[in-house]
mmCIF file with all atom_site columns, N, CA and C in Angstrom:
data_model
loop_
_atom_site.group_PDB
_atom_site.id
_atom_site.type_symbol
_atom_site.label_atom_id
_atom_site.label_alt_id
_atom_site.label_comp_id
_atom_site.label_asym_id
_atom_site.label_entity_id
_atom_site.label_seq_id
_atom_site.pdbx_PDB_ins_code
_atom_site.Cartn_x
_atom_site.Cartn_y
_atom_site.Cartn_z
_atom_site.occupancy
_atom_site.B_iso_or_equiv
_atom_site.pdbx_formal_charge
_atom_site.auth_seq_id
_atom_site.auth_comp_id
_atom_site.auth_asym_id
_atom_site.auth_atom_id
_atom_site.pdbx_PDB_model_num
ATOM 1   N N  . VAL E 1 1  ? 10.691  12.132 -10.229 1.00 0.00 ? 1092 VAL E N  1
ATOM 2   C CA . VAL E 1 1  ? 10.100  13.035 -9.248  1.00 0.00 ? 1092 VAL E CA 1
ATOM 3   C C  . VAL E 1 1  ? 9.194   14.008 -9.984  1.00 0.00 ? 1092 VAL E C  1
ATOM 4   N N  . SER E 1 2  ? 7.955   14.086 -9.550  1.00 0.00 ? 1093 SER E N  1
ATOM 5   C CA . SER E 1 2  ? 7.076   15.126 -10.073 1.00 0.00 ? 1093 SER E CA 1
ATOM 6   C C  . SER E 1 2  ? 6.979   16.215 -9.002  1.00 0.00 ? 1093 SER E C  1
ATOM 7   N N  . THR E 1 3  ? 6.834   17.454 -9.437  1.00 0.00 ? 1094 THR E N  1
ATOM 8   C CA . THR E 1 3  ? 6.826   18.586 -8.519  1.00 0.00 ? 1094 THR E CA 1
ATOM 9   C C  . THR E 1 3  ? 5.501   19.323 -8.587  1.00 0.00 ? 1094 THR E C  1
ATOM 10  N N  . VAL E 1 4  ? 4.926   19.606 -7.430  1.00 0.00 ? 1095 VAL E N  1
ATOM 11  C CA . VAL E 1 4  ? 3.697   20.394 -7.322  1.00 0.00 ? 1095 VAL E CA 1
ATOM 12  C C  . VAL E 1 4  ? 4.086   21.743 -6.731  1.00 0.00 ? 1095 VAL E C  1
ATOM 13  N N  . THR E 1 5  ? 3.802   22.829 -7.453  1.00 0.00 ? 1096 THR E N  1
ATOM 14  C CA . THR E 1 5  ? 4.169   24.163 -6.970  1.00 0.00 ? 1096 THR E CA 1
ATOM 15  C C  . THR E 1 5  ? 2.962   25.049 -6.687  1.00 0.00 ? 1096 THR E C  1
ATOM 16  N N  . SER E 1 6  ? 1.757   24.558 -6.972  1.00 0.00 ? 1097 SER E N  1
ATOM 17  C CA . SER E 1 6  ? 0.569   25.375 -6.709  1.00 0.00 ? 1097 SER E CA 1
ATOM 18  C C  . SER E 1 6  ? 0.311   25.469 -5.209  1.00 0.00 ? 1097 SER E C  1
ATOM 19  N N  . ALA E 1 7  ? -0.372  26.519 -4.786  1.00 0.00 ? 1098 ALA E N  1
ATOM 20  C CA . ALA E 1 7  ? -0.628  26.757 -3.368  1.00 0.00 ? 1098 ALA E CA 1
ATOM 21  C C  . ALA E 1 7  ? -1.686  25.811 -2.801  1.00 0.00 ? 1098 ALA E C  1
ATOM 22  N N  . SER E 1 8  ? -2.498  25.205 -3.649  1.00 0.00 ? 1099 SER E N  1
ATOM 23  C CA . SER E 1 8  ? -3.485  24.235 -3.187  1.00 0.00 ? 1099 SER E CA 1
ATOM 24  C C  . SER E 1 8  ? -3.797  23.288 -4.334  1.00 0.00 ? 1099 SER E C  1
ATOM 25  N N  . GLY E 1 9  ? -4.387  22.162 -4.001  1.00 0.00 ? 1100 GLY E N  1
ATOM 26  C CA . GLY E 1 9  ? -4.726  21.218 -5.047  1.00 0.00 ? 1100 GLY E CA 1
ATOM 27  C C  . GLY E 1 9  ? -4.938  19.825 -4.506  1.00 0.00 ? 1100 GLY E C  1
ATOM 28  N N  . VAL E 1 10 ? -5.092  18.889 -5.428  1.00 0.00 ? 1101 VAL E N  1
ATOM 29  C CA . VAL E 1 10 ? -5.332  17.490 -5.109  1.00 0.00 ? 1101 VAL E CA 1
ATOM 30  C C  . VAL E 1 10 ? -4.275  16.664 -5.819  1.00 0.00 ? 1101 VAL E C  1
ATOM 31  N N  . ILE E 1 11 ? -3.739  15.676 -5.131  1.00 0.00 ? 1102 ILE E N  1
ATOM 32  C CA . ILE E 1 11 ? -2.719  14.800 -5.703  1.00 0.00 ? 1102 ILE E CA 1
ATOM 33  C C  . ILE E 1 11 ? -3.273  13.387 -5.770  1.00 0.00 ? 1102 ILE E C  1
ATOM 34  N N  . TYR E 1 12 ? -3.118  12.735 -6.921  1.00 0.00 ? 1103 TYR E N  1
ATOM 35  C CA . TYR E 1 12 ? -3.561  11.363 -7.110  1.00 0.00 ? 1103 TYR E CA 1
ATOM 36  C C  . TYR E 1 12 ? -2.385  10.494 -7.535  1.00 0.00 ? 1103 TYR E C  1
ATOM 37  N N  . ASP E 1 13 ? -2.527  9.182  -7.312  1.00 0.00 ? 1104 ASP E N  1
ATOM 38  C CA . ASP E 1 13 ? -1.573  8.249  -7.886  1.00 0.00 ? 1104 ASP E CA 1
ATOM 39  C C  . ASP E 1 13 ? -1.947  8.027  -9.349  1.00 0.00 ? 1104 ASP E C  1
ATOM 40  N N  . THR E 1 14 ? -1.307  7.086  -10.018 1.00 0.00 ? 1105 THR E N  1
ATOM 41  C CA . THR E 1 14 ? -1.561  6.889  -11.452 1.00 0.00 ? 1105 THR E CA 1
ATOM 42  C C  . THR E 1 14 ? -2.965  6.376  -11.745 1.00 0.00 ? 1105 THR E C  1
ATOM 43  N N  . GLY E 1 15 ? -3.666  5.847  -10.748 1.00 0.00 ? 1106 GLY E N  1
ATOM 44  C CA . GLY E 1 15 ? -5.031  5.388  -10.954 1.00 0.00 ? 1106 GLY E CA 1
ATOM 45  C C  . GLY E 1 15 ? -6.032  6.515  -11.077 1.00 0.00 ? 1106 GLY E C  1
ATOM 46  N N  . GLY E 1 16 ? -5.629  7.711  -10.684 1.00 0.00 ? 1107 GLY E N  1
ATOM 47  C CA . GLY E 1 16 ? -6.532  8.854  -10.769 1.00 0.00 ? 1107 GLY E CA 1
ATOM 48  C C  . GLY E 1 16 ? -7.677  8.755  -9.787  1.00 0.00 ? 1107 GLY E C  1
ATOM 49  N N  . THR E 1 17 ? -8.796  9.369  -10.119 1.00 0.00 ? 1108 THR E N  1
ATOM 50  C CA . THR E 1 17 ? -9.936  9.436  -9.200  1.00 0.00 ? 1108 THR E CA 1
ATOM 51  C C  . THR E 1 17 ? -10.718 8.136  -9.115  1.00 0.00 ? 1108 THR E C  1
ATOM 52  N N  . ALA E 1 18 ? -10.630 7.298  -10.122 1.00 0.00 ? 1109 ALA E N  1
ATOM 53  C CA . ALA E 1 18 ? -11.497 6.123  -10.156 1.00 0.00 ? 1109 ALA E CA 1
ATOM 54  C C  . ALA E 1 18 ? -10.756 4.789  -10.157 1.00 0.00 ? 1109 ALA E C  1
ATOM 55  N N  . GLY E 1 19 ? -9.438  4.813  -10.168 1.00 0.00 ? 1110 GLY E N  1
ATOM 56  C CA . GLY E 1 19 ? -8.727  3.555  -10.292 1.00 0.00 ? 1110 GLY E CA 1
ATOM 57  C C  . GLY E 1 19 ? -7.706  3.318  -9.210  1.00 0.00 ? 1110 GLY E C  1
ATOM 58  N N  . GLU E 1 20 ? -7.128  2.139  -9.253  1.00 0.00 ? 1111 GLU E N  1
ATOM 59  C CA . GLU E 1 20 ? -6.077  1.780  -8.318  1.00 0.00 ? 1111 GLU E CA 1
ATOM 60  C C  . GLU E 1 20 ? -4.718  2.137  -8.908  1.00 0.00 ? 1111 GLU E C  1
ATOM 61  N N  . TYR E 1 21 ? -3.743  2.301  -8.050  1.00 0.00 ? 1112 TYR E N  1
ATOM 62  C CA . TYR E 1 21 ? -2.393  2.551  -8.532  1.00 0.00 ? 1112 TYR E CA 1
ATOM 63  C C  . TYR E 1 21 ? -1.856  1.288  -9.203  1.00 0.00 ? 1112 TYR E C  1
ATOM 64  N N  . GLN E 1 22 ? -0.835  1.451  -10.001 1.00 0.00 ? 1113 GLN E N  1
ATOM 65  C CA . GLN E 1 22 ? -0.276  0.365  -10.794 1.00 0.00 ? 1113 GLN E CA 1
ATOM 66  C C  . GLN E 1 22 ? 0.624   -0.544 -9.946  1.00 0.00 ? 1113 GLN E C  1
ATOM 67  N N  . ASP E 1 23 ? 0.762   -1.797 -10.358 1.00 0.00 ? 1114 ASP E N  1
ATOM 68  C CA . ASP E 1 23 ? 1.710   -2.701 -9.715  1.00 0.00 ? 1114 ASP E CA 1
ATOM 69  C C  . ASP E 1 23 ? 3.115   -2.142 -9.850  1.00 0.00 ? 1114 ASP E C  1
ATOM 70  N N  . GLU E 1 24 ? 3.916   -2.313 -8.812  1.00 0.00 ? 1115 GLU E N  1
ATOM 71  C CA . GLU E 1 24 ? 5.313   -1.871 -8.805  1.00 0.00 ? 1115 GLU E CA 1
ATOM 72  C C  . GLU E 1 24 ? 5.464   -0.362 -8.972  1.00 0.00 ? 1115 GLU E C  1
ATOM 73  N N  . GLU E 1 25 ? 4.423   0.398  -8.680  1.00 0.00 ? 1116 GLU E N  1
ATOM 74  C CA . GLU E 1 25 ? 4.507   1.856  -8.817  1.00 0.00 ? 1116 GLU E CA 1
ATOM 75  C C  . GLU E 1 25 ? 5.468   2.426  -7.780  1.00 0.00 ? 1116 GLU E C  1
ATOM 76  N N  . ASP E 1 26 ? 6.346   3.284  -8.220  1.00 0.00 ? 1117 ASP E N  1
ATOM 77  C CA . ASP E 1 26 ? 7.307   3.951  -7.341  1.00 0.00 ? 1117 ASP E CA 1
ATOM 78  C C  . ASP E 1 26 ? 7.209   5.432  -7.657  1.00 0.00 ? 1117 ASP E C  1
ATOM 79  N N  . CYS E 1 27 ? 6.597   6.174  -6.778  1.00 0.00 ? 1118 CYS E N  1
ATOM 80  C CA . CYS E 1 27 ? 6.259   7.565  -7.069  1.00 0.00 ? 1118 CYS E CA 1
ATOM 81  C C  . CYS E 1 27 ? 6.841   8.490  -6.005  1.00 0.00 ? 1118 CYS E C  1
ATOM 82  N N  . THR E 1 28 ? 7.483   9.561  -6.442  1.00 0.00 ? 1119 THR E N  1
ATOM 83  C CA . THR E 1 28 ? 7.978   10.594 -5.542  1.00 0.00 ? 1119 THR E CA 1
ATOM 84  C C  . THR E 1 28 ? 7.388   11.922 -5.979  1.00 0.00 ? 1119 THR E C  1
ATOM 85  N N  . ILE E 1 29 ? 6.747   12.614 -5.059  1.00 0.00 ? 1120 ILE E N  1
ATOM 86  C CA . ILE E 1 29 ? 6.144   13.914 -5.361  1.00 0.00 ? 1120 ILE E CA 1
ATOM 87  C C  . ILE E 1 29 ? 6.758   14.948 -4.432  1.00 0.00 ? 1120 ILE E C  1
ATOM 88  N N  . LEU E 1 30 ? 7.334   15.980 -5.013  1.00 0.00 ? 1121 LEU E N  1
ATOM 89  C CA . LEU E 1 30 ? 7.881   17.099 -4.252  1.00 0.00 ? 1121 LEU E CA 1
ATOM 90  C C  . LEU E 1 30 ? 6.823   18.194 -4.222  1.00 0.00 ? 1121 LEU E C  1
ATOM 91  N N  . ILE E 1 31 ? 6.381   18.558 -3.038  1.00 0.00 ? 1122 ILE E N  1
ATOM 92  C CA . ILE E 1 31 ? 5.383   19.619 -2.882  1.00 0.00 ? 1122 ILE E CA 1
ATOM 93  C C  . ILE E 1 31 ? 6.146   20.862 -2.451  1.00 0.00 ? 1122 ILE E C  1
ATOM 94  N N  . ALA E 1 32 ? 6.225   21.851 -3.351  1.00 0.00 ? 1123 ALA E N  1
ATOM 95  C CA . ALA E 1 32 ? 7.072   23.019 -3.102  1.00 0.00 ? 1123 ALA E CA 1
ATOM 96  C C  . ALA E 1 32 ? 6.421   24.301 -3.613  1.00 0.00 ? 1123 ALA E C  1
ATOM 97  N N  . PRO E 1 33 ? 5.368   24.790 -2.951  1.00 0.00 ? 1124 PRO E N  1
ATOM 98  C CA . PRO E 1 33 ? 4.765   26.054 -3.372  1.00 0.00 ? 1124 PRO E CA 1
ATOM 99  C C  . PRO E 1 33 ? 5.739   27.218 -3.148  1.00 0.00 ? 1124 PRO E C  1
ATOM 100 N N  . ALA E 1 34 ? 5.710   28.169 -4.043  1.00 0.00 ? 1125 ALA E N  1
ATOM 101 C CA . ALA E 1 34 ? 6.595   29.336 -3.945  1.00 0.00 ? 1125 ALA E CA 1
ATOM 102 C C  . ALA E 1 34 ? 6.364   30.086 -2.635  1.00 0.00 ? 1125 ALA E C  1
ATOM 103 N N  . CYS E 1 35 ? 7.428   30.466 -1.984  1.00 0.00 ? 1126 CYS E N  1
ATOM 104 C CA . CYS E 1 35 ? 7.409   31.285 -0.761  1.00 0.00 ? 1126 CYS E CA 1
ATOM 105 C C  . CYS E 1 35 ? 6.717   30.619 0.429   1.00 0.00 ? 1126 CYS E C  1
ATOM 106 N N  . ALA E 1 36 ? 6.497   29.329 0.401   1.00 0.00 ? 1127 ALA E N  1
ATOM 107 C CA . ALA E 1 36 ? 5.839   28.645 1.521   1.00 0.00 ? 1127 ALA E CA 1
ATOM 108 C C  . ALA E 1 36 ? 6.846   28.314 2.608   1.00 0.00 ? 1127 ALA E C  1
ATOM 109 N N  . GLU E 1 37 ? 6.461   28.553 3.845   1.00 0.00 ? 1128 GLU E N  1
ATOM 110 C CA . GLU E 1 37 ? 7.282   28.160 4.983   1.00 0.00 ? 1128 GLU E CA 1
ATOM 111 C C  . GLU E 1 37 ? 6.821   26.827 5.545   1.00 0.00 ? 1128 GLU E C  1
ATOM 112 N N  . SER E 1 38 ? 5.591   26.451 5.246   1.00 0.00 ? 1129 SER E N  1
ATOM 113 C CA . SER E 1 38 ? 5.059   25.161 5.674   1.00 0.00 ? 1129 SER E CA 1
ATOM 114 C C  . SER E 1 38 ? 3.938   24.759 4.719   1.00 0.00 ? 1129 SER E C  1
ATOM 115 N N  . ILE E 1 39 ? 3.518   23.501 4.794   1.00 0.00 ? 1130 ILE E N  1
ATOM 116 C CA . ILE E 1 39 ? 2.385   23.025 4.000   1.00 0.00 ? 1130 ILE E CA 1
ATOM 117 C C  . ILE E 1 39 ? 1.475   22.213 4.919   1.00 0.00 ? 1130 ILE E C  1
ATOM 118 N N  . THR E 1 40 ? 0.252   22.023 4.487   1.00 0.00 ? 1131 THR E N  1
ATOM 119 C CA . THR E 1 40 ? -0.695  21.179 5.192   1.00 0.00 ? 1131 THR E CA 1
ATOM 120 C C  . THR E 1 40 ? -1.160  20.090 4.241   1.00 0.00 ? 1131 THR E C  1
ATOM 121 N N  . LEU E 1 41 ? -1.060  18.839 4.688   1.00 0.00 ? 1132 LEU E N  1
ATOM 122 C CA . LEU E 1 41 ? -1.564  17.713 3.905   1.00 0.00 ? 1132 LEU E CA 1
ATOM 123 C C  . LEU E 1 41 ? -2.814  17.179 4.587   1.00 0.00 ? 1132 LEU E C  1
ATOM 124 N N  . THR E 1 42 ? -3.885  17.016 3.813   1.00 0.00 ? 1133 THR E N  1
ATOM 125 C CA . THR E 1 42 ? -5.118  16.443 4.318   1.00 0.00 ? 1133 THR E CA 1
ATOM 126 C C  . THR E 1 42 ? -5.451  15.231 3.465   1.00 0.00 ? 1133 THR E C  1
ATOM 127 N N  . PHE E 1 43 ? -5.561  14.072 4.091   1.00 0.00 ? 1134 PHE E N  1
ATOM 128 C CA . PHE E 1 43 ? -5.878  12.847 3.367   1.00 0.00 ? 1134 PHE E CA 1
ATOM 129 C C  . PHE E 1 43 ? -7.367  12.563 3.503   1.00 0.00 ? 1134 PHE E C  1
ATOM 130 N N  . THR E 1 44 ? -8.061  12.459 2.368   1.00 0.00 ? 1135 THR E N  1
ATOM 131 C CA . THR E 1 44 ? -9.473  12.099 2.392   1.00 0.00 ? 1135 THR E CA 1
ATOM 132 C C  . THR E 1 44 ? -9.641  10.603 2.154   1.00 0.00 ? 1135 THR E C  1
ATOM 133 N N  . ALA E 1 45 ? -8.627  9.977  1.600   1.00 0.00 ? 1136 ALA E N  1
ATOM 134 C CA . ALA E 1 45 ? -8.615  8.527  1.411   1.00 0.00 ? 1136 ALA E CA 1
ATOM 135 C C  . ALA E 1 45 ? -7.164  8.077  1.327   1.00 0.00 ? 1136 ALA E C  1
ATOM 136 N N  . PHE E 1 46 ? -6.898  6.910  1.911   1.00 0.00 ? 1137 PHE E N  1
ATOM 137 C CA . PHE E 1 46 ? -5.541  6.380  1.881   1.00 0.00 ? 1137 PHE E CA 1
ATOM 138 C C  . PHE E 1 46 ? -5.643  4.873  2.020   1.00 0.00 ? 1137 PHE E C  1
ATOM 139 N N  . SER E 1 47 ? -5.194  4.146  1.009   1.00 0.00 ? 1138 SER E N  1
ATOM 140 C CA . SER E 1 47 ? -5.293  2.693  1.039   1.00 0.00 ? 1138 SER E CA 1
ATOM 141 C C  . SER E 1 47 ? -4.079  2.106  0.344   1.00 0.00 ? 1138 SER E C  1
ATOM 142 N N  . VAL E 1 48 ? -3.398  1.199  1.037   1.00 0.00 ? 1139 VAL E N  1
ATOM 143 C CA . VAL E 1 48 ? -2.227  0.532  0.472   1.00 0.00 ? 1139 VAL E CA 1
ATOM 144 C C  . VAL E 1 48 ? -2.289  -0.949 0.815   1.00 0.00 ? 1139 VAL E C  1
ATOM 145 N N  . GLU E 1 49 ? -1.470  -1.728 0.136   1.00 0.00 ? 1140 GLU E N  1
ATOM 146 C CA . GLU E 1 49 ? -1.374  -3.152 0.417   1.00 0.00 ? 1140 GLU E CA 1
ATOM 147 C C  . GLU E 1 49 ? -0.385  -3.345 1.570   1.00 0.00 ? 1140 GLU E C  1
ATOM 148 N N  . GLU E 1 50 ? -0.887  -3.797 2.709   1.00 0.00 ? 1141 GLU E N  1
ATOM 149 C CA . GLU E 1 50 ? -0.065  -3.926 3.908   1.00 0.00 ? 1141 GLU E CA 1
ATOM 150 C C  . GLU E 1 50 ? 1.143   -4.840 3.670   1.00 0.00 ? 1141 GLU E C  1
ATOM 151 N N  . GLY E 1 51 ? 2.280   -4.363 4.133   1.00 0.00 ? 1142 GLY E N  1
ATOM 152 C CA . GLY E 1 51 ? 3.503   -5.142 3.995   1.00 0.00 ? 1142 GLY E CA 1
ATOM 153 C C  . GLY E 1 51 ? 4.263   -4.889 2.709   1.00 0.00 ? 1142 GLY E C  1
ATOM 154 N N  . TYR E 1 52 ? 3.622   -4.217 1.752   1.00 0.00 ? 1143 TYR E N  1
ATOM 155 C CA . TYR E 1 52 ? 4.257   -3.975 0.464   1.00 0.00 ? 1143 TYR E CA 1
ATOM 156 C C  . TYR E 1 52 ? 4.341   -2.495 0.106   1.00 0.00 ? 1143 TYR E C  1
ATOM 157 N N  . ASP E 1 53 ? 3.327   -1.742 0.469   1.00 0.00 ? 1144 ASP E N  1
ATOM 158 C CA . ASP E 1 53 ? 3.228   -0.345 0.058   1.00 0.00 ? 1144 ASP E CA 1
ATOM 159 C C  . ASP E 1 53 ? 3.372   0.566  1.271   1.00 0.00 ? 1144 ASP E C  1
ATOM 160 N N  . TYR E 1 54 ? 3.822   1.790  1.026   1.00 0.00 ? 1145 TYR E N  1
ATOM 161 C CA . TYR E 1 54 ? 3.980   2.729  2.126   1.00 0.00 ? 1145 TYR E CA 1
ATOM 162 C C  . TYR E 1 54 ? 4.002   4.162  1.618   1.00 0.00 ? 1145 TYR E C  1
ATOM 163 N N  . LEU E 1 55 ? 3.806   5.070  2.536   1.00 0.00 ? 1146 LEU E N  1
ATOM 164 C CA . LEU E 1 55 ? 3.897   6.502  2.279   1.00 0.00 ? 1146 LEU E CA 1
ATOM 165 C C  . LEU E 1 55 ? 4.829   7.079  3.330   1.00 0.00 ? 1146 LEU E C  1
ATOM 166 N N  . THR E 1 56 ? 5.813   7.818  2.890   1.00 0.00 ? 1147 THR E N  1
ATOM 167 C CA . THR E 1 56 ? 6.736   8.480  3.806   1.00 0.00 ? 1147 THR E CA 1
ATOM 168 C C  . THR E 1 56 ? 6.741   9.961  3.477   1.00 0.00 ? 1147 THR E C  1
ATOM 169 N N  . VAL E 1 57 ? 6.620   10.813 4.503   1.00 0.00 ? 1148 VAL E N  1
ATOM 170 C CA . VAL E 1 57 ? 6.658   12.259 4.303   1.00 0.00 ? 1148 VAL E CA 1
ATOM 171 C C  . VAL E 1 57 ? 7.971   12.776 4.889   1.00 0.00 ? 1148 VAL E C  1
ATOM 172 N N  . HIS E 1 58 ? 8.754   13.435 4.045   1.00 0.00 ? 1149 HIS E N  1
ATOM 173 C CA . HIS E 1 58 ? 10.039  13.998 4.453   1.00 0.00 ? 1149 HIS E CA 1
ATOM 174 C C  . HIS E 1 58 ? 9.932   15.518 4.589   1.00 0.00 ? 1149 HIS E C  1
ATOM 175 N N  . ASP E 1 59 ? 10.765  16.096 5.431   1.00 0.00 ? 1150 ASP E N  1
ATOM 176 C CA . ASP E 1 59 ? 10.820  17.542 5.609   1.00 0.00 ? 1150 ASP E CA 1
ATOM 177 C C  . ASP E 1 59 ? 12.047  18.067 4.881   1.00 0.00 ? 1150 ASP E C  1
ATOM 178 N N  . GLY E 1 60 ? 11.915  18.249 3.574   1.00 0.00 ? 1151 GLY E N  1
ATOM 179 C CA . GLY E 1 60 ? 13.040  18.714 2.765   1.00 0.00 ? 1151 GLY E CA 1
ATOM 180 C C  . GLY E 1 60 ? 12.764  18.516 1.297   1.00 0.00 ? 1151 GLY E C  1
ATOM 181 N N  . SER E 1 61 ? 13.785  18.673 0.495   1.00 0.00 ? 1152 SER E N  1
ATOM 182 C CA . SER E 1 61 ? 13.609  18.682 -0.959  1.00 0.00 ? 1152 SER E CA 1
ATOM 183 C C  . SER E 1 61 ? 13.823  17.336 -1.632  1.00 0.00 ? 1152 SER E C  1
ATOM 184 N N  . ASP E 1 62 ? 14.140  16.284 -0.870  1.00 0.00 ? 1153 ASP E N  1
ATOM 185 C CA . ASP E 1 62 ? 14.297  14.961 -1.483  1.00 0.00 ? 1153 ASP E CA 1
ATOM 186 C C  . ASP E 1 62 ? 14.146  13.872 -0.428  1.00 0.00 ? 1153 ASP E C  1
ATOM 187 N N  . GLU E 1 63 ? 14.247  12.627 -0.869  1.00 0.00 ? 1154 GLU E N  1
ATOM 188 C CA . GLU E 1 63 ? 14.032  11.506 0.041   1.00 0.00 ? 1154 GLU E CA 1
ATOM 189 C C  . GLU E 1 63 ? 15.166  11.303 1.054   1.00 0.00 ? 1154 GLU E C  1
ATOM 190 N N  . LEU E 1 64 ? 16.222  12.089 0.954   1.00 0.00 ? 1155 LEU E N  1
ATOM 191 C CA . LEU E 1 64 ? 17.304  12.039 1.932   1.00 0.00 ? 1155 LEU E CA 1
ATOM 192 C C  . LEU E 1 64 ? 17.041  12.980 3.118   1.00 0.00 ? 1155 LEU E C  1
ATOM 193 N N  . ALA E 1 65 ? 16.027  13.830 2.992   1.00 0.00 ? 1156 ALA E N  1
ATOM 194 C CA . ALA E 1 65 ? 15.670  14.765 4.067   1.00 0.00 ? 1156 ALA E CA 1
ATOM 195 C C  . ALA E 1 65 ? 15.095  13.986 5.250   1.00 0.00 ? 1156 ALA E C  1
ATOM 196 N N  . PRO E 1 66 ? 15.129  14.583 6.436   1.00 0.00 ? 1157 PRO E N  1
ATOM 197 C CA . PRO E 1 66 ? 14.590  13.895 7.621   1.00 0.00 ? 1157 PRO E CA 1
ATOM 198 C C  . PRO E 1 66 ? 13.120  13.523 7.432   1.00 0.00 ? 1157 PRO E C  1
ATOM 199 N N  . VAL E 1 67 ? 12.738  12.375 7.983   1.00 0.00 ? 1158 VAL E N  1
ATOM 200 C CA . VAL E 1 67 ? 11.351  11.949 7.934   1.00 0.00 ? 1158 VAL E CA 1
ATOM 201 C C  . VAL E 1 67 ? 10.528  12.825 8.870   1.00 0.00 ? 1158 VAL E C  1
ATOM 202 N N  . LYS E 1 68 ? 9.444   13.405 8.352   1.00 0.00 ? 1159 LYS E N  1
ATOM 203 C CA . LYS E 1 68 ? 8.630   14.359 9.108   1.00 0.00 ? 1159 LYS E CA 1
ATOM 204 C C  . LYS E 1 68 ? 7.575   13.684 9.981   1.00 0.00 ? 1159 LYS E C  1
ATOM 205 N N  . ILE E 1 69 ? 6.772   12.813 9.385   1.00 0.00 ? 1160 ILE E N  1
ATOM 206 C CA . ILE E 1 69 ? 5.678   12.216 10.168  1.00 0.00 ? 1160 ILE E CA 1
ATOM 207 C C  . ILE E 1 69 ? 5.750   10.707 10.217  1.00 0.00 ? 1160 ILE E C  1
ATOM 208 N N  . GLY E 1 70 ? 6.838   10.146 9.845   1.00 0.00 ? 1161 GLY E N  1
ATOM 209 C CA . GLY E 1 70 ? 6.972   8.701  9.891   1.00 0.00 ? 1161 GLY E CA 1
ATOM 210 C C  . GLY E 1 70 ? 6.572   8.050  8.591   1.00 0.00 ? 1161 GLY E C  1
ATOM 211 N N  . ARG E 1 71 ? 6.383   6.766  8.670   1.00 0.00 ? 1162 ARG E N  1
ATOM 212 C CA . ARG E 1 71 ? 6.089   5.964  7.481   1.00 0.00 ? 1162 ARG E CA 1
ATOM 213 C C  . ARG E 1 71 ? 4.775   5.240  7.711   1.00 0.00 ? 1162 ARG E C  1
ATOM 214 N N  . ALA E 1 72 ? 3.828   5.442  6.820   1.00 0.00 ? 1163 ALA E N  1
ATOM 215 C CA . ALA E 1 72 ? 2.512   4.814  6.951   1.00 0.00 ? 1163 ALA E CA 1
ATOM 216 C C  . ALA E 1 72 ? 2.386   3.672  5.969   1.00 0.00 ? 1163 ALA E C  1
ATOM 217 N N  . SER E 1 73 ? 1.849   2.562  6.432   1.00 0.00 ? 1164 SER E N  1
ATOM 218 C CA . SER E 1 73 ? 1.612   1.438  5.532   1.00 0.00 ? 1164 SER E CA 1
ATOM 219 C C  . SER E 1 73 ? 0.351   0.703  5.944   1.00 0.00 ? 1164 SER E C  1
#
């Protein structure tokens, strides 16, 4: 699990700005700015391999927390 605590920023997968994510990549990012009561996520690009890859947003501190916006694939 990697943790982002800044109040704003950009998050990338392992491919960074110019590449694709790695095969079998399993990534968990905890977004936890200090003193925040809520966060806003804005996606400028989102691409996954249908049937294999997905993004799930949870409302809590780990993947056991309730799913907030569902699962995108």
